Amino acid sequence: QVQLVESGGGLVQAGGSLRLSCEASGRIFSISSMGWYRQAPGKQRELVAAIIRGGSTNYADSVKGRFTISRGSAVNTVYLQMNSLKPEDTAVYYCNAQQGGMYWGRGTQVTVSS
């Protein structure tokens, strides 16, 4: 089992920045990838960014050039730096880890006002 705890969400004006953090605990030694998904009201959950064990990253087209995913010094921590935020980035952001199955955090709300 893997437990994930997110932090760093909040309210920000358009053009501003936020940094999300996710810390994994439990059976972290075999996590193959970690990432961030988001779900806006009335929409499906979508991939925002992911980083695999080797360090390769993957981004949704809508956030390329604005968001950066990275690992902390500890392999069980991942960050999402979000710059140039837009109102359409408003959503609940979920941390995700893959280790056999998929594990999810509870989510953190990001609200971008225009």
XYZ file of C-alpha atoms in Angstrom:
114
model
C 0.000 0.000 0.000
C 1.039 3.573 -0.701
C -0.363 6.625 1.043
C -0.199 10.045 -0.607
C -0.666 13.443 1.032
C -0.905 16.621 -1.036
C -0.396 20.199 0.087
C 0.002 23.649 -1.421
C -3.312 24.376 -3.083
C -5.154 27.648 -2.671
C -6.592 30.726 -4.328
C -4.473 32.778 -6.709
C -5.089 35.434 -9.333
C -4.572 34.712 -13.007
C -0.908 34.970 -13.895
C 0.171 33.912 -10.433
C 2.018 30.819 -9.222
C 1.476 27.945 -6.828
C 3.597 24.984 -5.814
C 1.983 21.682 -4.952
C 3.740 19.023 -2.896
C 3.024 15.343 -2.528
C 4.630 12.996 -0.038
C 4.316 9.253 -0.365
C 4.618 6.788 2.472
C 4.253 3.057 2.843
C 5.650 0.728 0.173
C 7.472 3.474 -1.693
C 10.472 1.412 -2.767
C 8.743 0.033 -5.855
C 6.881 3.109 -7.058
C 7.423 3.299 -10.808
C 6.023 6.762 -11.411
C 4.357 9.666 -9.656
C 2.268 12.402 -11.103
C -0.490 14.931 -10.828
C -3.996 14.735 -12.187
C -6.777 17.298 -11.955
C -10.543 17.273 -12.098
C -12.656 20.335 -12.727
C -16.393 20.383 -11.946
C -18.331 18.428 -14.539
C -15.195 17.157 -16.246
C -13.220 13.933 -16.232
C -10.007 13.589 -14.292
C -7.061 14.314 -16.558
C -3.306 13.884 -16.422
C -1.405 17.100 -15.766
C 2.168 15.862 -15.412
C 4.043 12.701 -14.505
C 7.616 11.703 -13.708
C 8.912 8.165 -13.920
C 11.604 6.528 -11.838
C 14.323 7.312 -14.396
C 13.426 10.996 -14.385
C 11.563 11.335 -17.678
C 8.587 13.638 -17.554
C 5.305 13.925 -19.403
C 2.950 16.930 -19.546
C -0.513 17.684 -20.804
C -0.363 20.037 -23.790
C -2.404 22.609 -21.888
C 0.293 23.058 -19.220
C 3.528 22.673 -21.210
C 5.827 25.618 -20.638
C 3.912 26.717 -17.531
C 4.051 23.749 -15.129
C 7.091 21.789 -13.983
C 7.055 18.467 -12.168
C 10.077 17.488 -10.115
C 11.215 15.137 -7.385
C 12.497 16.205 -4.032
C 15.758 14.999 -2.542
C 13.753 12.126 -1.118
C 12.376 9.792 -3.775
C 8.995 9.775 -2.102
C 8.324 13.478 -2.700
C 7.118 15.132 -5.875
C 6.342 18.750 -6.626
C 4.318 20.597 -9.222
C 5.396 24.182 -9.836
C 2.578 26.009 -11.563
C 3.306 29.368 -13.178
C 1.228 31.701 -15.345
C -1.923 30.187 -13.930
C -5.170 30.594 -15.843
C -8.788 30.388 -14.662
C -9.132 27.154 -16.646
C -6.505 25.590 -14.359
C -9.062 25.698 -11.551
C -9.625 22.135 -10.334
C -8.948 19.668 -7.579
C -5.408 18.388 -8.080
C -4.658 14.800 -7.121
C -1.297 13.184 -6.542
C -0.937 9.773 -8.129
C 1.557 6.953 -7.690
C 1.863 3.753 -9.680
C 3.157 0.626 -7.998
C 1.388 -2.319 -9.482
C -1.912 -0.532 -9.061
C -2.647 3.178 -8.918
C -2.826 5.125 -5.677
C -4.408 8.527 -5.118
C -4.219 11.300 -2.593
C -7.315 13.087 -1.337
C -6.710 16.090 -3.551
C -6.032 19.778 -3.032
C -8.136 22.594 -4.439
C -6.556 25.108 -6.805
C -8.679 28.118 -7.690
C -7.498 30.736 -10.178
C -9.498 33.941 -10.279
C -9.687 36.130 -13.380
